[in-house]
mmCIF file of C-alpha atoms and ligand atoms in Angstrom:
data_model
loop_
_atom_site.group_PDB
_atom_site.id
_atom_site.type_symbol
_atom_site.label_atom_id
_atom_site.label_comp_id
_atom_site.label_asym_id
_atom_site.label_seq_id
_atom_site.Cartn_x
_atom_site.Cartn_y
_atom_site.Cartn_z
ATOM 1 C CA MET A 17 49.253 -16.442 56.367
ATOM 2 C CA THR A 18 52.068 -17.578 58.609
ATOM 3 C CA ASP A 19 49.649 -19.330 60.926
ATOM 4 C CA ILE A 20 48.081 -21.313 58.117
ATOM 5 C CA SER A 21 51.505 -22.057 56.588
ATOM 6 C CA ARG A 22 52.630 -23.548 59.862
ATOM 7 C CA GLU A 23 49.464 -25.551 60.091
ATOM 8 C CA ALA A 24 49.732 -26.715 56.499
ATOM 9 C CA SER A 25 53.064 -28.352 57.296
ATOM 10 C CA ASP A 26 51.246 -30.362 59.933
ATOM 11 C CA GLY A 27 48.357 -32.239 58.318
ATOM 12 C CA HIS A 28 46.131 -32.816 61.303
ATOM 13 C CA ILE A 29 46.226 -29.168 62.301
ATOM 14 C CA THR A 30 45.073 -28.156 58.828
ATOM 15 C CA ALA A 31 42.015 -30.323 59.323
ATOM 16 C CA LEU A 32 41.496 -28.754 62.715
ATOM 17 C CA GLY A 33 41.877 -25.312 61.185
ATOM 18 C CA SER A 34 39.006 -25.834 58.768
ATOM 19 C CA SER A 35 36.694 -27.170 61.454
ATOM 20 C CA VAL A 36 37.515 -24.013 63.385
ATOM 21 C CA ALA A 37 36.221 -22.019 60.411
ATOM 22 C CA SER A 38 33.052 -24.095 60.509
ATOM 23 C CA ASP A 39 32.655 -23.543 64.255
ATOM 24 C CA LEU A 40 32.973 -19.791 63.800
ATOM 25 C CA PHE A 41 30.429 -19.892 61.013
ATOM 26 C CA GLN A 42 27.951 -21.935 63.090
ATOM 27 C CA ILE A 43 28.184 -19.227 65.784
ATOM 28 C CA LEU A 44 27.577 -16.460 63.215
ATOM 29 C CA ARG A 45 24.598 -18.274 61.633
ATOM 30 C CA ASP A 46 22.242 -16.702 64.172
ATOM 31 C CA GLY A 47 22.739 -13.380 62.333
ATOM 32 C CA ARG A 48 24.153 -11.449 65.303
ATOM 33 C CA PRO A 49 27.233 -9.394 64.400
ATOM 34 C CA ARG A 50 30.323 -10.116 66.491
ATOM 35 C CA THR A 51 33.856 -8.771 66.738
ATOM 36 C CA ARG A 52 36.979 -10.881 66.381
ATOM 37 C CA THR A 53 37.584 -10.373 70.083
ATOM 38 C CA GLU A 54 34.127 -11.701 70.941
ATOM 39 C CA LEU A 55 34.618 -14.702 68.649
ATOM 40 C CA SER A 56 38.005 -15.295 70.184
ATOM 41 C CA ALA A 57 36.486 -15.272 73.678
ATOM 42 C CA MET A 58 33.645 -17.591 72.617
ATOM 43 C CA THR A 59 35.917 -20.171 71.004
ATOM 44 C CA GLY A 60 39.105 -19.817 73.072
ATOM 45 C CA LEU A 61 41.093 -19.286 69.843
ATOM 46 C CA ALA A 62 43.839 -16.720 69.323
ATOM 47 C CA ARG A 63 42.546 -13.514 67.762
ATOM 48 C CA SER A 64 44.924 -13.964 64.806
ATOM 49 C CA THR A 65 43.508 -17.433 64.136
ATOM 50 C CA VAL A 66 39.976 -16.040 64.243
ATOM 51 C CA ALA A 67 40.995 -13.329 61.761
ATOM 52 C CA LEU A 68 42.333 -15.898 59.279
ATOM 53 C CA ARG A 69 39.223 -18.023 59.508
ATOM 54 C CA ILE A 70 36.974 -15.002 59.053
ATOM 55 C CA ASP A 71 38.965 -14.115 55.915
ATOM 56 C CA ALA A 72 38.442 -17.627 54.565
ATOM 57 C CA LEU A 73 34.675 -17.446 55.196
ATOM 58 C CA MET A 74 34.519 -13.976 53.603
ATOM 59 C CA LYS A 75 36.224 -15.285 50.456
ATOM 60 C CA LEU A 76 33.485 -17.922 50.221
ATOM 61 C CA GLY A 77 30.828 -15.191 50.403
ATOM 62 C CA LEU A 78 29.396 -16.665 53.607
ATOM 63 C CA VAL A 79 30.415 -13.982 56.097
ATOM 64 C CA GLY A 80 30.696 -10.235 55.657
ATOM 65 C CA PRO A 81 31.653 -7.103 57.550
ATOM 66 C CA VAL A 82 28.772 -5.304 59.199
ATOM 67 C CA GLY A 83 27.967 -1.770 58.094
ATOM 68 C CA ASP A 84 28.952 0.216 61.193
ATOM 69 C CA ALA A 85 32.549 0.258 59.972
ATOM 70 C CA VAL A 86 31.627 2.660 57.187
ATOM 71 C CA SER A 87 31.240 5.477 59.685
ATOM 72 C CA THR A 88 34.688 4.883 61.136
ATOM 73 C CA GLY A 89 36.370 6.398 58.088
ATOM 74 C CA GLY A 90 37.549 3.409 56.102
ATOM 75 C CA ARG A 91 39.058 1.416 58.921
ATOM 76 C CA PRO A 92 38.471 -2.315 58.589
ATOM 77 C CA SER A 93 35.120 -3.387 59.949
ATOM 78 C CA SER A 94 35.165 -4.480 63.547
ATOM 79 C CA GLN A 95 32.081 -6.691 63.354
ATOM 80 C CA PHE A 96 31.159 -9.673 61.224
ATOM 81 C CA ALA A 97 27.939 -11.569 60.558
ATOM 82 C CA ILE A 98 26.538 -14.132 58.151
ATOM 83 C CA ALA A 99 26.327 -12.609 54.655
ATOM 84 C CA ALA A 100 22.664 -13.491 54.127
ATOM 85 C CA SER A 101 22.669 -12.690 50.424
ATOM 86 C CA GLY A 102 26.277 -13.690 49.782
ATOM 87 C CA ARG A 103 25.118 -16.966 48.283
ATOM 88 C CA VAL A 104 21.718 -18.426 47.371
ATOM 89 C CA VAL A 105 19.837 -21.732 47.176
ATOM 90 C CA LEU A 106 16.941 -22.984 45.032
ATOM 91 C CA GLY A 107 13.876 -24.607 46.603
ATOM 92 C CA VAL A 108 11.355 -26.596 44.558
ATOM 93 C CA ASP A 109 7.899 -27.807 45.580
ATOM 94 C CA VAL A 110 6.541 -30.390 43.158
ATOM 95 C CA GLY A 111 2.841 -31.089 43.783
ATOM 96 C CA ALA A 112 0.402 -33.413 42.028
ATOM 97 C CA SER A 113 -0.535 -30.737 39.480
ATOM 98 C CA HIS A 114 1.753 -27.760 40.137
ATOM 99 C CA VAL A 115 5.432 -26.898 40.505
ATOM 100 C CA ARG A 116 6.717 -23.906 42.434
ATOM 101 C CA ILE A 117 10.370 -22.823 42.534
ATOM 102 C CA ALA A 118 12.034 -20.065 44.573
ATOM 103 C CA VAL A 119 15.462 -18.532 45.115
ATOM 104 C CA SER A 120 16.264 -17.899 48.752
ATOM 105 C CA ASP A 121 19.113 -16.207 50.594
ATOM 106 C CA LEU A 122 21.024 -18.015 53.339
ATOM 107 C CA THR A 123 18.461 -17.109 55.998
ATOM 108 C CA GLY A 124 15.469 -18.518 54.078
ATOM 109 C CA ARG A 125 14.196 -15.188 52.756
ATOM 110 C CA LEU A 126 12.625 -15.764 49.340
ATOM 111 C CA GLN A 127 14.016 -13.437 46.665
ATOM 112 C CA ALA A 128 12.200 -14.557 43.531
ATOM 113 C CA GLU A 129 9.844 -17.328 42.544
ATOM 114 C CA SER A 130 8.011 -18.918 39.672
ATOM 115 C CA ASN A 131 4.978 -21.245 39.315
ATOM 116 C CA GLU A 132 3.651 -23.549 36.651
ATOM 117 C CA ASN A 133 0.755 -25.957 36.338
ATOM 118 C CA ILE A 134 2.376 -29.255 35.384
ATOM 119 C CA GLN A 135 1.029 -32.713 36.181
ATOM 120 C CA VAL A 136 3.613 -34.733 38.077
ATOM 121 C CA ALA A 137 2.227 -37.699 36.079
ATOM 122 C CA GLU A 138 3.846 -36.214 32.949
ATOM 123 C CA GLY A 139 7.046 -37.801 34.296
ATOM 124 C CA PRO A 140 10.407 -36.671 35.621
ATOM 125 C CA GLU A 141 11.881 -35.370 32.344
ATOM 126 C CA ALA A 142 8.999 -32.957 31.711
ATOM 127 C CA VAL A 143 8.786 -31.695 35.294
ATOM 128 C CA LEU A 144 12.520 -31.417 35.985
ATOM 129 C CA SER A 145 13.256 -29.766 32.617
ATOM 130 C CA TRP A 146 10.830 -26.991 33.542
ATOM 131 C CA VAL A 147 12.468 -26.715 36.995
ATOM 132 C CA SER A 148 15.956 -26.494 35.502
ATOM 133 C CA THR A 149 14.997 -23.800 32.984
ATOM 134 C CA ALA A 150 12.975 -21.803 35.529
ATOM 135 C CA GLY A 151 15.853 -22.008 38.033
ATOM 136 C CA LYS A 152 18.319 -20.567 35.514
ATOM 137 C CA GLU A 153 15.866 -17.808 34.562
ATOM 138 C CA LEU A 154 15.302 -16.829 38.203
ATOM 139 C CA LEU A 155 19.034 -16.667 38.928
ATOM 140 C CA ALA A 156 19.562 -14.525 35.811
ATOM 141 C CA GLU A 157 16.690 -12.233 36.854
ATOM 142 C CA LEU A 158 18.475 -11.621 40.149
ATOM 143 C CA GLY A 159 21.809 -11.000 38.434
ATOM 144 C CA ARG A 160 23.204 -14.220 39.910
ATOM 145 C CA ASP A 161 25.126 -16.922 38.132
ATOM 146 C CA SER A 162 25.438 -20.592 38.961
ATOM 147 C CA SER A 163 28.602 -20.018 41.019
ATOM 148 C CA ASP A 164 26.447 -18.133 43.567
ATOM 149 C CA LEU A 165 24.263 -21.191 44.063
ATOM 150 C CA LEU A 166 25.065 -23.490 47.010
ATOM 151 C CA ALA A 167 22.438 -26.246 46.710
ATOM 152 C CA ILE A 168 19.021 -27.244 45.372
ATOM 153 C CA GLY A 169 16.269 -28.646 47.632
ATOM 154 C CA ILE A 170 13.297 -30.487 46.113
ATOM 155 C CA GLY A 171 10.090 -31.825 47.670
ATOM 156 C CA LEU A 172 8.166 -34.563 45.819
ATOM 157 C CA PRO A 173 4.583 -35.750 46.448
ATOM 158 C CA GLY A 174 5.519 -39.351 47.291
ATOM 159 C CA PRO A 175 7.940 -41.510 49.293
ATOM 160 C CA VAL A 176 11.608 -40.631 48.718
ATOM 161 C CA GLU A 177 14.744 -42.484 49.749
ATOM 162 C CA TYR A 178 16.539 -39.448 51.103
ATOM 163 C CA ASN A 179 20.098 -40.794 50.877
ATOM 164 C CA THR A 180 19.824 -41.391 47.130
ATOM 165 C CA GLY A 181 17.206 -38.752 46.259
ATOM 166 C CA ARG A 182 15.106 -41.381 44.452
ATOM 167 C CA PRO A 183 11.308 -41.660 44.753
ATOM 168 C CA ILE A 184 10.314 -45.223 45.748
ATOM 169 C CA ASN A 185 7.005 -46.658 44.430
ATOM 170 C CA PRO A 186 5.281 -43.264 44.437
ATOM 171 C CA PRO A 187 1.566 -43.925 43.869
ATOM 172 C CA ILE A 188 0.664 -40.768 41.902
ATOM 173 C CA MET A 189 3.945 -40.379 39.984
ATOM 174 C CA PRO A 190 4.128 -42.740 36.985
ATOM 175 C CA GLY A 191 7.636 -42.899 35.518
ATOM 176 C CA TRP A 192 9.314 -41.587 38.679
ATOM 177 C CA ASP A 193 9.924 -44.878 40.496
ATOM 178 C CA ARG A 194 13.635 -44.968 41.483
ATOM 179 C CA PHE A 195 14.402 -42.105 39.084
ATOM 180 C CA ASP A 196 17.805 -40.599 39.951
ATOM 181 C CA VAL A 197 16.700 -36.979 40.537
ATOM 182 C CA PRO A 198 20.117 -35.673 41.774
ATOM 183 C CA GLY A 199 21.877 -37.511 38.918
ATOM 184 C CA TRP A 200 19.585 -35.849 36.361
ATOM 185 C CA PHE A 201 20.381 -32.376 37.740
ATOM 186 C CA HIS A 202 24.109 -33.069 37.854
ATOM 187 C CA GLU A 203 24.133 -33.204 34.039
ATOM 188 C CA SER A 204 23.836 -29.421 34.063
ATOM 189 C CA TRP A 205 24.104 -28.213 37.687
ATOM 190 C CA ASP A 206 27.260 -28.538 39.755
ATOM 191 C CA VAL A 207 25.733 -28.295 43.242
ATOM 192 C CA PRO A 208 24.341 -30.776 45.779
ATOM 193 C CA VAL A 209 20.689 -31.716 45.116
ATOM 194 C CA LEU A 210 18.604 -32.795 48.121
ATOM 195 C CA VAL A 211 15.283 -34.551 47.588
ATOM 196 C CA ASP A 212 12.660 -35.328 50.220
ATOM 197 C CA ASN A 213 8.935 -35.986 50.449
ATOM 198 C CA ASP A 214 6.515 -33.061 50.546
ATOM 199 C CA VAL A 215 5.449 -33.572 54.174
ATOM 200 C CA ASN A 216 9.022 -33.354 55.450
ATOM 201 C CA ILE A 217 9.694 -30.115 53.588
ATOM 202 C CA MET A 218 6.372 -28.698 54.850
ATOM 203 C CA ALA A 219 7.495 -29.495 58.411
ATOM 204 C CA LEU A 220 10.776 -27.636 57.783
ATOM 205 C CA GLY A 221 8.956 -24.644 56.260
ATOM 206 C CA GLU A 222 6.304 -24.458 58.968
ATOM 207 C CA ARG A 223 8.957 -24.485 61.666
ATOM 208 C CA GLU A 224 11.046 -21.839 59.917
ATOM 209 C CA LEU A 225 8.109 -19.466 59.452
ATOM 210 C CA SER A 226 6.097 -19.970 62.607
ATOM 211 C CA TRP A 227 8.026 -21.943 65.233
ATOM 212 C CA PRO A 228 11.733 -21.123 64.850
ATOM 213 C CA ASP A 229 12.438 -21.715 68.542
ATOM 214 C CA VAL A 230 10.532 -24.999 68.802
ATOM 215 C CA ASP A 231 12.776 -28.082 68.643
ATOM 216 C CA HIS A 232 10.054 -30.740 69.008
ATOM 217 C CA LEU A 233 7.393 -30.317 66.354
ATOM 218 C CA MET A 234 5.161 -32.665 64.413
ATOM 219 C CA PHE A 235 3.569 -31.488 61.159
ATOM 220 C CA VAL A 236 0.561 -33.564 60.052
ATOM 221 C CA LYS A 237 -0.661 -33.206 56.478
ATOM 222 C CA VAL A 238 -4.287 -34.229 55.966
ATOM 223 C CA ALA A 239 -5.308 -34.159 52.314
ATOM 224 C CA THR A 240 -5.768 -36.915 49.706
ATOM 225 C CA GLY A 241 -3.403 -38.877 51.929
ATOM 226 C CA ILE A 242 -2.248 -38.493 55.510
ATOM 227 C CA GLY A 243 1.397 -38.197 56.559
ATOM 228 C CA SER A 244 3.588 -36.380 59.006
ATOM 229 C CA GLY A 245 7.009 -34.774 59.314
ATOM 230 C CA VAL A 246 8.739 -35.138 62.671
ATOM 231 C CA ILE A 247 11.257 -32.631 64.015
ATOM 232 C CA SER A 248 12.845 -33.870 67.221
ATOM 233 C CA GLY A 249 15.751 -32.233 69.012
ATOM 234 C CA GLY A 250 15.700 -29.565 66.287
ATOM 235 C CA ILE A 251 16.427 -32.145 63.577
ATOM 236 C CA LEU A 252 14.074 -33.569 60.953
ATOM 237 C CA GLN A 253 13.803 -37.306 61.628
ATOM 238 C CA ARG A 254 13.771 -39.501 58.541
ATOM 239 C CA GLY A 255 14.483 -42.903 60.058
ATOM 240 C CA ALA A 256 16.462 -45.664 58.368
ATOM 241 C CA GLN A 257 14.782 -45.552 54.934
ATOM 242 C CA GLY A 258 13.200 -42.112 54.999
ATOM 243 C CA THR A 259 9.720 -43.275 55.969
ATOM 244 C CA ALA A 260 9.632 -41.889 59.531
ATOM 245 C CA GLY A 261 6.343 -40.076 60.127
ATOM 246 C CA ASP A 262 4.420 -42.107 57.558
ATOM 247 C CA ILE A 263 1.294 -42.501 59.728
ATOM 248 C CA GLY A 264 -1.315 -42.881 56.958
ATOM 249 C CA HIS A 265 -1.353 -46.680 57.122
ATOM 250 C CA VAL A 266 -1.411 -47.152 60.872
ATOM 251 C CA TYR A 267 -4.344 -49.326 61.984
ATOM 252 C CA VAL A 268 -7.314 -47.647 63.644
ATOM 253 C CA ALA A 269 -9.781 -50.047 65.294
ATOM 254 C CA ARG A 270 -12.908 -48.166 64.193
ATOM 255 C CA GLY A 271 -12.047 -48.907 60.569
ATOM 256 C CA ALA A 272 -11.406 -52.644 60.965
ATOM 257 C CA ASP A 273 -13.562 -53.466 57.917
ATOM 258 C CA VAL A 274 -12.615 -50.539 55.698
ATOM 259 C CA PRO A 275 -10.288 -51.546 52.842
ATOM 260 C CA CYS A 276 -7.324 -49.295 51.993
ATOM 261 C CA LYS A 277 -5.621 -48.842 48.618
ATOM 262 C CA CYS A 278 -2.435 -50.259 50.196
ATOM 263 C CA GLY A 279 -4.119 -53.670 50.443
ATOM 264 C CA ASN A 280 -4.713 -53.667 54.201
ATOM 265 C CA ARG A 281 -7.828 -52.773 56.180
ATOM 266 C CA GLY A 282 -8.410 -50.167 58.844
ATOM 267 C CA CYS A 283 -5.682 -47.696 57.788
ATOM 268 C CA LEU A 284 -5.988 -44.141 59.109
ATOM 269 C CA GLU A 285 -5.921 -42.842 55.535
ATOM 270 C CA ALA A 286 -8.887 -45.071 54.570
ATOM 271 C CA LEU A 287 -10.906 -43.467 57.389
ATOM 272 C CA ALA A 288 -9.857 -39.851 57.731
ATOM 273 C CA SER A 289 -8.419 -38.564 54.427
ATOM 274 C CA GLY A 290 -10.368 -36.192 52.179
ATOM 275 C CA PRO A 291 -11.484 -38.926 49.717
ATOM 276 C CA ALA A 292 -12.484 -41.208 52.637
ATOM 277 C CA LEU A 293 -14.745 -38.509 54.080
ATOM 278 C CA ALA A 294 -16.252 -37.815 50.656
ATOM 279 C CA ARG A 295 -17.009 -41.546 50.295
ATOM 280 C CA ASP A 296 -18.743 -41.669 53.704
ATOM 281 C CA LEU A 297 -20.820 -38.589 52.919
ATOM 282 C CA ARG A 298 -21.863 -39.999 49.529
ATOM 283 C CA GLU A 299 -23.105 -43.101 51.322
ATOM 284 C CA MET A 300 -25.278 -40.769 53.386
ATOM 285 C CA GLY A 301 -26.736 -39.321 50.187
ATOM 286 C CA LEU A 302 -24.702 -36.120 50.055
ATOM 287 C CA ASN A 303 -23.057 -34.774 46.931
ATOM 288 C CA ALA A 304 -19.345 -35.095 47.696
ATOM 289 C CA GLU A 305 -16.888 -36.373 45.082
ATOM 290 C CA THR A 306 -13.631 -35.046 46.483
ATOM 291 C CA GLY A 307 -12.010 -33.829 49.676
ATOM 292 C CA GLN A 308 -12.577 -30.278 48.472
ATOM 293 C CA ASP A 309 -16.347 -30.974 48.260
ATOM 294 C CA VAL A 310 -16.204 -32.018 51.931
ATOM 295 C CA VAL A 311 -14.482 -28.741 52.781
ATOM 296 C CA GLU A 312 -17.230 -26.819 50.974
ATOM 297 C CA LEU A 313 -20.002 -28.730 52.801
ATOM 298 C CA VAL A 314 -18.370 -27.956 56.153
ATOM 299 C CA LYS A 315 -18.014 -24.288 55.256
ATOM 300 C CA ARG A 316 -21.747 -24.218 54.428
ATOM 301 C CA GLY A 317 -22.482 -25.620 57.885
ATOM 302 C CA ASN A 318 -23.659 -29.093 56.835
ATOM 303 C CA ILE A 319 -24.020 -31.003 60.110
ATOM 304 C CA ASP A 320 -23.214 -34.458 58.669
ATOM 305 C CA ALA A 321 -20.045 -33.143 57.078
ATOM 306 C CA ILE A 322 -18.993 -31.365 60.278
ATOM 307 C CA GLN A 323 -19.548 -34.525 62.305
ATOM 308 C CA ALA A 324 -17.585 -36.604 59.780
ATOM 309 C CA VAL A 325 -14.662 -34.174 59.924
ATOM 310 C CA ARG A 326 -14.724 -34.144 63.702
ATOM 311 C CA GLN A 327 -14.676 -37.952 63.750
ATOM 312 C CA ALA A 328 -11.735 -37.877 61.309
ATOM 313 C CA GLY A 329 -9.989 -35.616 63.836
ATOM 314 C CA ARG A 330 -10.632 -38.217 66.547
ATOM 315 C CA ASP A 331 -9.235 -40.993 64.329
ATOM 316 C CA ILE A 332 -6.119 -38.932 63.618
ATOM 317 C CA GLY A 333 -5.929 -38.223 67.370
ATOM 318 C CA GLU A 334 -5.851 -41.981 68.096
ATOM 319 C CA VAL A 335 -2.680 -42.319 66.062
ATOM 320 C CA LEU A 336 -1.170 -39.054 67.308
ATOM 321 C CA ASN A 337 -1.759 -40.227 70.846
ATOM 322 C CA THR A 338 0.867 -42.914 70.263
ATOM 323 C CA CYS A 339 3.173 -40.390 68.578
ATOM 324 C CA VAL A 340 2.904 -38.081 71.599
ATOM 325 C CA SER A 341 3.942 -40.934 73.886
ATOM 326 C CA LEU A 342 6.826 -41.810 71.609
ATOM 327 C CA ILE A 343 8.360 -38.428 70.777
ATOM 328 C CA ASN A 344 6.824 -35.904 73.226
ATOM 329 C CA PRO A 345 6.384 -32.963 70.807
ATOM 330 C CA SER A 346 5.602 -29.495 72.143
ATOM 331 C CA VAL A 347 3.675 -28.489 69.007
ATOM 332 C CA ILE A 348 1.506 -30.513 66.613
ATOM 333 C CA VAL A 349 0.597 -28.563 63.468
ATOM 334 C CA ILE A 350 -2.255 -29.746 61.260
ATOM 335 C CA GLY A 351 -1.840 -28.719 57.609
ATOM 336 C CA GLY A 352 -2.813 -29.841 54.110
ATOM 337 C CA SER A 353 -6.065 -29.083 52.279
ATOM 338 C CA ALA A 354 -8.255 -30.624 55.019
ATOM 339 C CA ALA A 355 -6.873 -28.048 57.440
ATOM 340 C CA GLN A 356 -9.222 -25.605 55.692
ATOM 341 C CA VAL A 357 -11.949 -27.129 57.838
ATOM 342 C CA GLY A 358 -9.737 -26.005 60.682
ATOM 343 C CA GLU A 359 -11.288 -26.013 64.067
ATOM 344 C CA HIS A 360 -13.643 -28.969 63.482
ATOM 345 C CA LEU A 361 -10.767 -31.285 62.578
ATOM 346 C CA ILE A 362 -8.485 -29.967 65.302
ATOM 347 C CA ALA A 363 -11.258 -30.190 67.907
ATOM 348 C CA GLY A 364 -11.476 -33.933 67.217
ATOM 349 C CA VAL A 365 -7.696 -34.343 67.448
ATOM 350 C CA ARG A 366 -7.570 -32.424 70.737
ATOM 351 C CA GLU A 367 -10.490 -34.366 72.174
ATOM 352 C CA ILE A 368 -8.517 -37.616 71.978
ATOM 353 C CA VAL A 369 -4.941 -36.453 72.521
ATOM 354 C CA TYR A 370 -5.660 -34.261 75.544
ATOM 355 C CA THR A 371 -7.803 -36.853 77.294
ATOM 356 C CA ARG A 372 -5.751 -39.938 76.490
ATOM 357 C CA SER A 373 -2.105 -38.861 76.645
ATOM 358 C CA MET A 374 -0.217 -38.641 79.926
ATOM 359 C CA PRO A 375 -0.668 -35.272 81.660
ATOM 360 C CA LEU A 376 3.035 -34.396 81.635
ATOM 361 C CA ALA A 377 3.174 -34.901 77.843
ATOM 362 C CA THR A 378 0.166 -32.663 77.176
ATOM 363 C CA GLU A 379 0.680 -30.002 79.848
ATOM 364 C CA HIS A 380 2.332 -27.627 77.365
ATOM 365 C CA LEU A 381 1.398 -29.366 74.105
ATOM 366 C CA GLN A 382 -0.134 -27.073 71.499
ATOM 367 C CA ILE A 383 -2.263 -28.577 68.721
ATOM 368 C CA THR A 384 -2.820 -25.957 66.084
ATOM 369 C CA GLN A 385 -3.512 -25.155 62.459
ATOM 370 C CA SER A 386 -0.737 -24.530 59.907
ATOM 371 C CA LYS A 387 0.144 -20.851 59.630
ATOM 372 C CA ALA A 388 2.616 -21.128 56.766
ATOM 373 C CA GLY A 389 -0.075 -22.588 54.461
ATOM 374 C CA ALA A 390 0.921 -22.777 50.817
ATOM 375 C CA ASP A 391 4.347 -21.211 51.499
ATOM 376 C CA ALA A 392 5.420 -24.022 53.824
ATOM 377 C CA ALA A 393 6.528 -26.404 51.079
ATOM 378 C CA VAL A 394 8.668 -24.117 48.892
ATOM 379 C CA LEU A 395 10.230 -22.441 51.928
ATOM 380 C CA GLY A 396 10.909 -25.868 53.432
ATOM 381 C CA ALA A 397 12.617 -26.979 50.204
ATOM 382 C CA CYS A 398 14.894 -23.914 50.503
ATOM 383 C CA MET A 399 15.596 -24.799 54.149
ATOM 384 C CA LEU A 400 16.457 -28.369 53.111
ATOM 385 C CA ALA A 401 19.118 -26.924 50.797
ATOM 386 C CA ILE A 402 20.343 -24.388 53.376
ATOM 387 C CA HIS A 403 20.646 -26.935 56.196
ATOM 388 C CA HIS A 404 22.771 -29.126 53.967
ATOM 389 C CA ALA A 405 24.899 -26.359 52.456
ATOM 390 C CA LEU A 406 25.680 -24.689 55.776
ATOM 391 C CA SER A 407 26.217 -27.859 57.800
ATOM 392 C CA PRO A 408 29.547 -28.009 59.677
ATOM 393 C CA ALA A 409 30.841 -30.797 57.415
ATOM 394 C CA ASN A 410 30.003 -28.866 54.264
ATOM 395 C CA ILE A 411 31.499 -25.596 55.483
ATOM 396 C CA GLU A 412 34.649 -27.482 56.384
ATOM 397 C CA GLU A 413 34.795 -28.984 52.893
ATOM 398 C CA MET A 414 34.268 -25.576 51.261
ATOM 399 C CA VAL A 415 37.000 -23.929 53.319
ATOM 400 C CA VAL A 416 39.466 -26.713 52.514
ATOM 401 C CA GLY A 417 38.451 -26.744 48.848
ATOM 402 C CA ALA A 418 38.495 -22.983 48.262
ATOM 403 C CA PRO A 419 41.486 -22.156 46.014
ATOM 404 C CA SER A 420 42.499 -19.064 48.010
ATOM 405 C CA VAL A 421 42.695 -21.089 51.185
ATOM 406 C CA ALA A 422 44.106 -24.322 49.840
ATOM 407 C CA LYS A 423 47.044 -22.456 48.317
ATOM 408 C CA VAL A 424 48.593 -21.450 51.630
HETATM 409 ZN ZN1 ZN B 23 -3.308 -48.479 53.988
#
């Protein structure tokens, strides 16, 4: 206590002290247990300072002693690690006709979840009321109360202004335009609420499950629409307004005459999305109303459908070719419902990207199918909440704000 008391009398050192707690926590986030001595050596801090910061993080439920101490006959534990289940987050995946919610620990392990078929078109009140009730029920089921919750992450099936958490002109979400999603939750939940579009959370989930060591990853969702989530330098890139990765309306020369619902012509989405392929196959006399019908035709080995999907892969490859030049990813993951036609779509993408991109950019580039599948979105929503809650700035704020620490 004396250390902190001295620091408290000197304002700027108090601020430094809390950032030290955050630094220690960021080291422990990898899950490896460490002793105070090791942490002291890693940070260059006095062992007594490390001990005080560890105490502060333990009081917040973020760090805990590691079990080996039990065998040493009641002596204080010598090693500390992130307390994975010390606190929890909620992740929510809102789709066009379903909502899925999960509770996760601080490492992204899902502890409980719930699903419901709700049309997003029923509006924000109906959808979010179900989410709020289901979230409280899940926490109760786990014996948790709201004070254990650090944050809520939500993915929505439309464009979202990330800084405000408001959907902006979402095409399939009547009643949601500019709706204040975080503000609605704050009526009854006292935690940060992060909202993003579904493709971004799928990128976060896919990386967490399948590519945890990959810092340069592009997740491309091909379904009713086409979009992508870009992780560069280990960080999800949203751009200035949150529209980074929105590749569905990039012009592709082959489609110069094809009108798009956005009002332009030649958009990638108007050529290569599920509904676009169904339209082309209908014109050839095949029975295909939806993207799912196209998937079924491909699975049955219909040659026209296979060729259409492969061409869609080439069209997507044209646009990805530019993305590869711009951001140099090491992995491109193709997901969404059209990924069920797997290799045919990816073969088309590879055909263009591998032959047209510069050799150095493609030497180690993997283009592959989503492995996380349906779990990607809800897991990604949890990761959205975790990344925010455990960020250095947030940890610093929690340490400063915690009553037991602020007192001294
Ligand atoms: Zn368009």
